[in-house]
Amino acid sequence: MENKTGNVRAYSALILAGGQASRMGGIDKGWVRLGQTPLIHCSLAALSRQAEPPRQILISANRHLDDYAALGVPVLPDVLPGSLGPLAGLHAAQLSPLLSTGEPLLVISVDTVRLPDNFASRLLDALAAGHDAVSASDTERWHPTLMMVRTGQAASLADYLLGGGRSIRGWLGGLRHATVAFGQPFPNLNTLDDVASLAAGQGGVAPD
């Protein structure tokens, strides 16, 4: 895909699937089913439908690594020990040689089951204004786990995590950061009841 100036805009995408899912009883959230479809399949589909699709997709995971790898995308376990949360997954991706220098990284959580087709395009536009990171909001809340960040953030992330920081909000607060507003609410699937409610609203069928 090309932007308005005719230049191809390459970026990579990272799906955060390495958390402990404590509000779901500690199960691996990526394999929770929305209808008949695991959430990891839904998030992969949401990325594939982008008007400007990613050059590559990476998965941050710390369990069921072979199952994630069987999806045909690189899997990145945390580098820092101690189950430090989603920022540890972002840190591992920032260290990965799979990322090209200067290439933006789109980050979504594994329960991101649908995205506007222009989601990546709008975040790329906002990042080009000179920010280190941009994240999404909707009519109901801010979604810091839905963001686009520049490469070269590994040292910042390591310092924050090793200093005891865990909050994505807190880390973004130390960067040149902006939010991009979307009109359609993003589903917030923190519990199994949330997943069941969304599936019921869709007739029990996950998005294609």
Coordinates of N, CA and C in Angstrom, one line a residue:
M1 N 0.8 -1.2 0.0 CA 0.0 0.0 0.0 C 0.9 1.2 0.0
E2 N 0.3 2.4 -0.5 CA 1.1 3.6 -0.6 C 0.3 4.7 0.2
N3 N 1.0 5.7 0.7 CA 0.4 6.8 1.3 C 0.1 7.9 0.2
K4 N -0.4 9.0 0.7 CA -0.8 10.0 -0.3 C 0.3 10.6 -1.2
T5 N 1.5 10.4 -0.7 CA 2.7 10.9 -1.5 C 3.2 9.8 -2.4
G6 N 2.6 8.6 -2.4 CA 3.0 7.5 -3.2 C 4.1 6.7 -2.6
N7 N 4.5 6.9 -1.4 CA 5.6 6.2 -0.8 C 5.0 5.0 0.0
V8 N 5.7 3.8 -0.1 CA 5.2 2.7 0.6 C 5.6 2.9 2.1
R9 N 4.7 2.6 3.0 CA 4.9 2.8 4.4 C 5.0 1.4 5.1
A10 N 6.2 1.0 5.3 CA 6.4 -0.3 5.9 C 6.3 -0.2 7.5
Y11 N 5.7 -1.2 8.1 CA 5.7 -1.3 9.5 C 5.5 -2.7 9.9
S12 N 5.8 -3.1 11.1 CA 5.6 -4.4 11.6 C 4.5 -4.3 12.7
A13 N 3.9 -5.5 13.0 CA 2.8 -5.5 14.0 C 3.2 -6.5 15.0
L14 N 2.8 -6.2 16.3 CA 3.1 -7.1 17.4 C 1.8 -7.4 18.1
I15 N 1.4 -8.7 18.3 CA 0.3 -9.1 19.1 C 0.7 -9.5 20.5
L16 N 0.3 -8.8 21.5 CA 0.6 -9.1 22.9 C -0.2 -10.3 23.4
A17 N 0.4 -11.4 23.5 CA -0.3 -12.6 24.0 C 0.5 -13.3 25.1
G18 N 1.4 -12.5 25.8 CA 2.2 -13.1 26.8 C 1.8 -12.9 28.2
G19 N 0.6 -12.4 28.4 CA 0.2 -12.0 29.8 C -0.3 -13.2 30.5
Q20 N -0.6 -13.0 31.8 CA -1.1 -14.1 32.7 C -2.6 -14.2 32.7
A21 N -3.3 -13.3 32.2 CA -4.8 -13.3 32.1 C -5.4 -13.6 33.4
S22 N -5.0 -12.9 34.5 CA -5.4 -13.2 35.8 C -6.9 -13.1 36.0
R23 N -7.6 -12.2 35.2 CA -9.0 -12.0 35.3 C -9.8 -13.1 34.5
M24 N -9.0 -14.0 33.8 CA -9.6 -15.1 33.2 C -9.2 -16.4 33.8
G25 N -8.7 -16.3 35.1 CA -8.3 -17.5 35.8 C -6.9 -18.0 35.4
G26 N -6.1 -17.2 34.7 CA -4.8 -17.6 34.4 C -4.6 -18.4 33.1
I27 N -5.7 -18.6 32.4 CA -5.6 -19.4 31.1 C -4.9 -18.5 30.1
D28 N -4.4 -19.2 29.0 CA -3.7 -18.5 27.9 C -4.8 -17.8 27.1
K29 N -4.9 -16.5 27.2 CA -6.0 -15.7 26.6 C -6.0 -15.9 25.0
G30 N -4.9 -16.1 24.4 CA -4.9 -16.2 22.9 C -5.7 -17.4 22.4
W31 N -5.9 -18.4 23.3 CA -6.6 -19.6 22.9 C -8.1 -19.7 23.4
V32 N -8.5 -18.6 24.1 CA -9.9 -18.5 24.5 C -10.7 -18.3 23.2
R33 N -11.8 -19.0 23.1 CA -12.6 -18.9 21.8 C -13.7 -17.9 21.9
L34 N -13.8 -17.1 20.8 CA -14.9 -16.2 20.6 C -15.8 -17.0 19.6
G35 N -17.0 -17.5 20.1 CA -17.7 -18.4 19.3 C -16.8 -19.7 19.1
Q36 N -16.5 -20.0 17.9 CA -15.6 -21.1 17.6 C -14.2 -20.8 17.3
T37 N -13.8 -19.5 17.4 CA -12.6 -19.0 16.9 C -11.7 -18.5 18.0
P38 N -10.4 -19.0 18.1 CA -9.5 -18.5 19.2 C -9.2 -17.0 19.0
L39 N -9.1 -16.3 20.1 CA -8.8 -14.9 20.0 C -7.6 -14.5 19.1
I40 N -6.6 -15.4 19.2 CA -5.4 -15.1 18.4 C -5.7 -15.1 16.9
H41 N -6.6 -15.9 16.5 CA -7.0 -15.9 15.0 C -7.8 -14.7 14.7
C42 N -8.6 -14.2 15.7 CA -9.3 -13.0 15.4 C -8.4 -11.8 15.3
S43 N -7.4 -11.7 16.1 CA -6.5 -10.6 16.1 C -5.6 -10.6 14.8
L44 N -5.2 -11.8 14.4 CA -4.5 -11.9 13.1 C -5.3 -11.5 11.9
A45 N -6.6 -11.8 12.0 CA -7.5 -11.4 10.9 C -7.7 -9.9 10.9
A46 N -7.8 -9.3 12.1 CA -8.0 -7.9 12.1 C -6.8 -7.1 11.5
L47 N -5.6 -7.7 11.7 CA -4.4 -7.1 11.1 C -4.4 -7.3 9.6
S48 N -4.8 -8.5 9.1 CA -4.8 -8.8 7.7 C -5.7 -7.9 6.9
R49 N -6.8 -7.4 7.6 CA -7.8 -6.5 6.8 C -7.4 -5.1 6.8
Q50 N -6.2 -4.7 7.3 CA -5.9 -3.3 7.3 C -5.6 -2.8 5.8
A51 N -6.1 -1.6 5.6 CA -5.9 -1.0 4.2 C -4.4 -0.9 3.9
E52 N -3.6 -0.6 5.0 CA -2.1 -0.7 4.8 C -1.7 -1.8 5.8
P53 N -1.5 -3.0 5.2 CA -1.2 -4.2 6.0 C 0.2 -4.2 6.5
P54 N 0.5 -4.9 7.6 CA 1.9 -4.9 8.1 C 2.8 -5.7 7.2
R55 N 4.1 -5.3 7.2 CA 5.1 -6.1 6.5 C 5.3 -7.5 7.1
Q56 N 5.1 -7.5 8.4 CA 5.2 -8.8 9.1 C 4.4 -8.7 10.4
I57 N 4.1 -9.8 11.0 CA 3.4 -9.9 12.3 C 4.2 -10.7 13.2
L58 N 4.4 -10.2 14.4 CA 5.1 -11.0 15.5 C 4.1 -11.2 16.6
I59 N 4.4 -12.3 17.4 CA 3.5 -12.6 18.5 C 4.4 -12.6 19.8
S60 N 4.0 -11.9 20.8 CA 4.7 -11.9 22.1 C 3.9 -13.0 22.9
A61 N 4.6 -14.1 23.3 CA 4.0 -15.1 24.1 C 5.0 -15.8 25.0
N62 N 4.5 -16.3 26.1 CA 5.4 -17.0 27.1 C 4.9 -18.4 27.4
R63 N 3.8 -18.8 26.8 CA 3.2 -20.2 27.0 C 2.8 -20.7 25.6
H64 N 2.7 -22.0 25.5 CA 2.2 -22.6 24.2 C 2.9 -22.0 23.0
L65 N 4.2 -21.9 23.1 CA 5.0 -21.3 22.1 C 4.9 -22.1 20.8
D66 N 4.9 -23.4 20.8 CA 4.8 -24.2 19.6 C 3.4 -24.0 18.9
D67 N 2.4 -23.8 19.7 CA 1.1 -23.6 19.1 C 1.0 -22.2 18.4
Y68 N 1.6 -21.2 19.0 CA 1.7 -19.9 18.4 C 2.5 -20.0 17.1
A69 N 3.7 -20.7 17.2 CA 4.6 -20.8 16.1 C 3.9 -21.5 14.9
A70 N 3.0 -22.4 15.2 CA 2.3 -23.1 14.1 C 1.4 -22.2 13.3
L71 N 1.2 -21.0 13.8 CA 0.4 -20.1 13.0 C 1.2 -19.5 11.9
G72 N 2.5 -19.7 11.9 CA 3.3 -19.3 10.8 C 3.9 -17.9 10.9
V73 N 4.0 -17.4 12.2 CA 4.5 -16.1 12.5 C 5.6 -16.2 13.6
P74 N 6.6 -15.3 13.6 CA 7.6 -15.4 14.6 C 7.0 -15.2 16.0
V75 N 7.5 -15.9 17.0 CA 7.0 -15.8 18.4 C 8.2 -15.4 19.2
L76 N 7.9 -14.3 20.1 CA 9.0 -13.7 20.9 C 8.6 -13.9 22.3
P77 N 9.3 -14.7 23.1 CA 9.1 -14.8 24.6 C 9.8 -13.5 25.2
D78 N 9.4 -13.2 26.4 CA 10.0 -12.1 27.1 C 11.5 -12.4 27.3
V79 N 12.3 -11.3 27.2 CA 13.7 -11.4 27.5 C 14.0 -11.1 29.0
L80 N 13.3 -10.2 29.6 CA 13.5 -9.9 31.0 C 12.7 -10.9 31.8
P81 N 13.3 -11.4 32.9 CA 12.6 -12.4 33.8 C 11.5 -11.8 34.7
G82 N 10.6 -12.6 35.1 CA 9.7 -12.2 36.2 C 8.3 -11.8 35.8
S83 N 7.8 -12.1 34.6 CA 6.5 -11.8 34.2 C 6.1 -10.4 34.5
L84 N 6.8 -9.5 33.7 CA 6.7 -8.1 34.0 C 5.5 -7.4 33.2
G85 N 4.7 -8.2 32.5 CA 3.6 -7.6 31.9 C 3.8 -7.3 30.4
P86 N 2.8 -6.6 29.8 CA 2.8 -6.4 28.3 C 4.0 -5.6 27.9
L87 N 4.5 -4.7 28.7 CA 5.7 -3.9 28.2 C 6.9 -4.8 28.1
A88 N 7.0 -5.9 28.8 CA 8.1 -6.8 28.6 C 8.0 -7.5 27.2
G89 N 6.8 -7.7 26.7 CA 6.7 -8.2 25.4 C 7.1 -7.2 24.3
L90 N 6.7 -5.9 24.6 CA 7.1 -4.9 23.7 C 8.7 -4.7 23.7
H91 N 9.2 -4.8 24.9 CA 10.7 -4.8 25.0 C 11.4 -5.8 24.2
A92 N 10.9 -7.1 24.3 CA 11.5 -8.2 23.5 C 11.4 -7.9 22.0
A93 N 10.3 -7.3 21.6 CA 10.1 -7.0 20.1 C 11.1 -5.9 19.7
Q94 N 11.3 -4.9 20.6 CA 12.2 -3.8 20.2 C 13.6 -4.3 20.1
L95 N 13.9 -5.4 20.8 CA 15.3 -6.0 20.7 C 15.4 -6.9 19.5
S96 N 14.3 -7.3 18.9 CA 14.4 -8.4 17.9 C 15.1 -7.9 16.6
P97 N 16.0 -8.7 16.0 CA 16.6 -8.3 14.8 C 15.6 -8.4 13.6
L98 N 14.4 -8.9 13.8 CA 13.4 -8.9 12.8 C 12.9 -7.5 12.4
L99 N 13.0 -6.6 13.4 CA 12.6 -5.2 13.1 C 13.6 -4.5 12.4
S100 N 13.2 -3.7 11.4 CA 14.1 -2.9 10.6 C 14.3 -1.5 11.4
T101 N 15.5 -1.0 11.3 CA 15.8 0.3 12.0 C 14.9 1.4 11.4
G102 N 14.2 2.1 12.3 CA 13.3 3.2 11.9 C 11.9 2.7 11.5
E103 N 11.7 1.4 11.5 CA 10.4 0.9 11.1 C 9.4 1.0 12.3
P104 N 8.2 1.6 12.1 CA 7.2 1.7 13.2 C 6.7 0.3 13.6
L105 N 6.3 0.2 14.8 CA 5.7 -1.1 15.3 C 4.3 -0.8 15.8
L106 N 3.4 -1.5 15.2 CA 2.0 -1.4 15.6 C 1.8 -2.5 16.7
V107 N 1.2 -2.1 17.8 CA 1.0 -3.1 18.9 C -0.5 -3.2 19.2
I108 N -1.0 -4.4 19.3 CA -2.3 -4.7 19.7 C -2.3 -5.8 20.7
S109 N -3.4 -5.9 21.5 CA -3.5 -7.0 22.5 C -4.2 -8.2 21.8
V110 N -4.0 -9.4 22.3 CA -4.5 -10.6 21.7 C -6.0 -10.6 21.7
D111 N -6.7 -9.8 22.5 CA -8.2 -9.8 22.5 C -8.7 -8.7 21.6
T112 N -7.9 -8.2 20.7 CA -8.3 -7.2 19.7 C -9.0 -8.0 18.6
V113 N -10.3 -8.1 18.6 CA -10.9 -9.0 17.7 C -11.4 -8.3 16.4
R114 N -11.4 -6.9 16.5 CA -11.7 -6.2 15.2 C -11.1 -4.8 15.3
L115 N -10.7 -4.3 14.2 CA -10.2 -3.0 14.1 C -10.7 -2.3 12.8
P116 N -10.9 -1.0 12.8 CA -11.2 -0.3 11.6 C -10.2 -0.6 10.5
D117 N -10.6 -0.6 9.3 CA -9.6 -0.9 8.2 C -8.5 0.2 8.1
N118 N -8.8 1.4 8.6 CA -7.8 2.5 8.5 C -7.1 2.7 9.8
F119 N -7.2 1.7 10.7 CA -6.5 1.8 12.0 C -5.0 2.1 11.9
A120 N -4.3 1.2 11.2 CA -2.9 1.4 11.1 C -2.6 2.7 10.3
S121 N -3.3 3.0 9.3 CA -3.1 4.2 8.5 C -3.2 5.5 9.3
R122 N -4.2 5.6 10.2 CA -4.3 6.7 11.0 C -3.3 6.9 12.1
L123 N -2.8 5.7 12.6 CA -1.7 5.8 13.6 C -0.4 6.1 12.9
L124 N -0.2 5.6 11.7 CA 1.0 6.0 11.0 C 1.0 7.5 10.7
D125 N -0.1 8.1 10.3 CA -0.2 9.5 10.0 C 0.1 10.3 11.3
A126 N -0.4 9.9 12.4 CA -0.2 10.6 13.7 C 1.3 10.5 14.1
L127 N 1.9 9.3 13.9 CA 3.3 9.1 14.3 C 4.2 10.0 13.5
A128 N 3.8 10.2 12.2 CA 4.7 11.0 11.4 C 4.7 12.5 11.8
A129 N 3.9 12.9 12.7 CA 3.9 14.3 13.2 C 5.0 14.5 14.2
G130 N 5.8 13.5 14.5 CA 7.0 13.7 15.3 C 6.9 13.1 16.7
H131 N 5.9 12.2 16.9 CA 5.7 11.6 18.2 C 6.6 10.3 18.3
D132 N 6.9 9.9 19.6 CA 7.6 8.6 19.8 C 6.6 7.5 19.8
A133 N 5.3 7.8 20.2 CA 4.3 6.8 20.2 C 2.9 7.4 20.1
V134 N 2.0 6.7 19.5 CA 0.6 7.2 19.5 C -0.3 6.0 19.9
S135 N -1.4 6.3 20.5 CA -2.3 5.2 21.0 C -3.7 5.6 20.6
A136 N -4.6 4.6 20.7 CA -6.0 4.8 20.3 C -6.9 5.1 21.5
S137 N -7.9 5.9 21.2 CA -9.0 6.0 22.1 C -10.3 5.8 21.3
D138 N -11.4 5.6 22.1 CA -12.7 5.5 21.4 C -13.7 6.4 22.2
T139 N -15.0 6.2 21.9 CA -16.0 7.1 22.6 C -16.1 6.7 24.1
E140 N -15.6 5.6 24.5 CA -15.8 5.2 25.9 C -14.5 5.3 26.7
R141 N -13.3 5.0 26.1 CA -12.1 4.9 26.9 C -10.9 5.0 26.1
W142 N -9.7 5.2 26.8 CA -8.4 5.2 26.1 C -7.9 3.7 26.1
H143 N -7.3 3.3 25.0 CA -6.8 2.0 24.9 C -5.3 2.0 24.7
P144 N -4.5 2.1 25.8 CA -3.0 2.2 25.6 C -2.4 1.0 25.0
T145 N -3.1 -0.2 25.1 CA -2.5 -1.4 24.5 C -2.7 -1.4 22.9
L146 N -3.4 -0.4 22.4 CA -3.5 -0.3 20.9 C -2.7 0.9 20.5
M147 N -1.5 0.7 20.1 CA -0.6 1.8 19.8 C 0.4 1.5 18.7
M148 N 1.0 2.6 18.3 CA 2.1 2.5 17.3 C 3.3 3.2 17.9
V149 N 4.5 2.6 17.9 CA 5.7 3.1 18.5 C 6.8 3.1 17.6
R150 N 7.8 4.0 17.8 CA 9.0 3.9 17.0 C 9.9 2.9 17.5
T151 N 10.8 2.4 16.6 CA 11.9 1.5 17.1 C 12.9 2.3 17.9
G152 N 13.8 1.6 18.6 CA 14.8 2.3 19.4 C 14.3 2.6 20.8
Q153 N 13.3 1.9 21.3 CA 12.7 2.2 22.6 C 13.1 1.1 23.6
A154 N 14.0 0.2 23.2 CA 14.3 -0.9 24.1 C 15.0 -0.4 25.4
A155 N 15.9 0.5 25.4 CA 16.5 1.0 26.6 C 15.6 1.7 27.5
S156 N 14.7 2.5 26.9 CA 13.6 3.2 27.7 C 12.8 2.2 28.4
L157 N 12.4 1.2 27.7 CA 11.5 0.1 28.3 C 12.2 -0.6 29.4
A158 N 13.5 -1.0 29.2 CA 14.2 -1.7 30.2 C 14.4 -0.9 31.5
D159 N 14.7 0.4 31.3 CA 14.9 1.2 32.5 C 13.6 1.3 33.2
Y160 N 12.5 1.5 32.5 CA 11.2 1.6 33.2 C 10.8 0.4 33.9
L161 N 11.0 -0.8 33.3 CA 10.6 -2.1 33.9 C 11.5 -2.4 35.0
L162 N 12.8 -2.3 34.9 CA 13.7 -2.6 36.0 C 13.6 -1.6 37.1
G163 N 13.1 -0.5 36.9 CA 12.8 0.5 37.9 C 11.5 0.3 38.7
G164 N 10.8 -0.8 38.3 CA 9.6 -1.2 39.0 C 8.3 -0.7 38.2
G165 N 8.4 0.0 37.1 CA 7.3 0.4 36.3 C 6.6 -0.8 35.6
R166 N 5.3 -0.8 35.5 CA 4.6 -1.9 34.8 C 3.5 -1.3 33.9
S167 N 3.1 -0.1 34.2 CA 1.9 0.5 33.5 C 2.3 1.0 32.1
I168 N 1.6 0.6 31.1 CA 1.8 1.2 29.7 C 1.5 2.7 29.8
R169 N 0.4 3.1 30.5 CA 0.1 4.5 30.6 C 1.3 5.3 31.2
G170 N 1.9 4.7 32.2 CA 3.1 5.4 32.9 C 4.3 5.5 31.9
W171 N 4.5 4.5 31.2 CA 5.6 4.5 30.2 C 5.4 5.5 29.1
L172 N 4.2 5.5 28.6 CA 3.8 6.4 27.5 C 3.9 7.9 28.0
G173 N 3.6 8.1 29.3 CA 3.7 9.4 29.9 C 5.1 10.0 29.8
G174 N 6.1 9.2 29.7 CA 7.5 9.8 29.6 C 7.9 10.0 28.2
L175 N 7.1 9.8 27.2 CA 7.4 9.9 25.8 C 6.7 11.1 25.1
R176 N 7.1 11.4 23.9 CA 6.3 12.3 23.1 C 5.1 11.5 22.6
H177 N 4.0 11.6 23.2 CA 2.9 10.7 22.9 C 1.6 11.5 22.6
A178 N 0.8 10.9 21.7 CA -0.5 11.5 21.3 C -1.5 10.4 21.2
T179 N -2.8 10.7 21.3 CA -3.9 9.8 21.1 C -4.6 10.1 19.8
V180 N -5.1 9.0 19.2 CA -5.9 9.1 18.0 C -7.3 8.6 18.3
A181 N -8.3 9.5 18.1 CA -9.7 9.1 18.5 C -10.4 8.4 17.4
F182 N -11.1 7.3 17.7 CA -11.9 6.5 16.8 C -13.3 6.5 17.3
G183 N -14.3 6.6 16.4 CA -15.7 6.7 16.8 C -16.3 5.4 17.2
Q184 N -15.8 4.2 16.7 CA -16.4 2.9 17.0 C -15.7 2.3 18.2
P185 N -16.4 2.0 19.3 CA -15.7 1.4 20.5 C -15.0 0.1 20.1
F186 N -13.9 -0.1 20.7 CA -13.2 -1.4 20.6 C -13.7 -2.3 21.7
P187 N -14.0 -3.6 21.4 CA -14.4 -4.5 22.4 C -13.3 -4.6 23.5
N188 N -13.8 -4.7 24.7 CA -12.9 -4.8 25.9 C -13.1 -6.2 26.5
L189 N -12.2 -7.1 26.3 CA -12.5 -8.5 26.7 C -11.5 -8.9 27.8
N190 N -11.9 -8.5 29.0 CA -11.1 -8.8 30.2 C -11.4 -10.0 30.9
T191 N -12.7 -10.5 30.7 CA -13.1 -11.7 31.4 C -13.8 -12.6 30.4
L192 N -14.0 -13.9 30.9 CA -14.7 -14.8 30.1 C -16.1 -14.4 29.8
D193 N -16.7 -13.7 30.8 CA -18.1 -13.2 30.6 C -18.1 -12.2 29.5
D194 N -17.1 -11.3 29.4 CA -17.0 -10.4 28.3 C -16.9 -11.1 26.9
V195 N -16.2 -12.1 26.9 CA -16.1 -12.9 25.6 C -17.4 -13.5 25.3
A196 N -18.1 -14.1 26.2 CA -19.4 -14.7 26.0 C -20.4 -13.7 25.6
S197 N -20.4 -12.5 26.2 CA -21.3 -11.5 25.8 C -21.1 -11.0 24.4
L198 N -19.9 -10.8 24.0 CA -19.6 -10.4 22.6 C -20.0 -11.5 21.6
A199 N -19.7 -12.7 21.9 CA -20.1 -13.8 21.0 C -21.6 -13.9 20.9
A200 N -22.3 -13.7 22.0 CA -23.8 -13.7 21.9 C -24.3 -12.6 21.1
G201 N -23.7 -11.4 21.1 CA -24.1 -10.3 20.3 C -23.8 -10.5 18.9
Q202 N -22.9 -11.4 18.5 CA -22.6 -11.6 17.1 C -23.2 -12.9 16.7
G203 N -24.2 -13.4 17.4 CA -24.8 -14.7 17.1 C -23.9 -15.9 17.3
G204 N -22.9 -15.7 18.2 CA -22.0 -16.8 18.5 C -20.9 -17.0 17.5
V205 N -20.8 -16.1 16.5 CA -19.8 -16.3 15.4 C -18.8 -15.2 15.5
A206 N -17.5 -15.6 15.5 CA -16.4 -14.6 15.5 C -16.3 -13.9 14.1
P207 N -15.6 -12.8 14.0 CA -15.4 -12.1 12.8 C -14.6 -13.0 11.8
D208 N -14.7 -12.8 10.5 CA -13.9 -13.6 9.6 C -12.5 -13.2 9.7

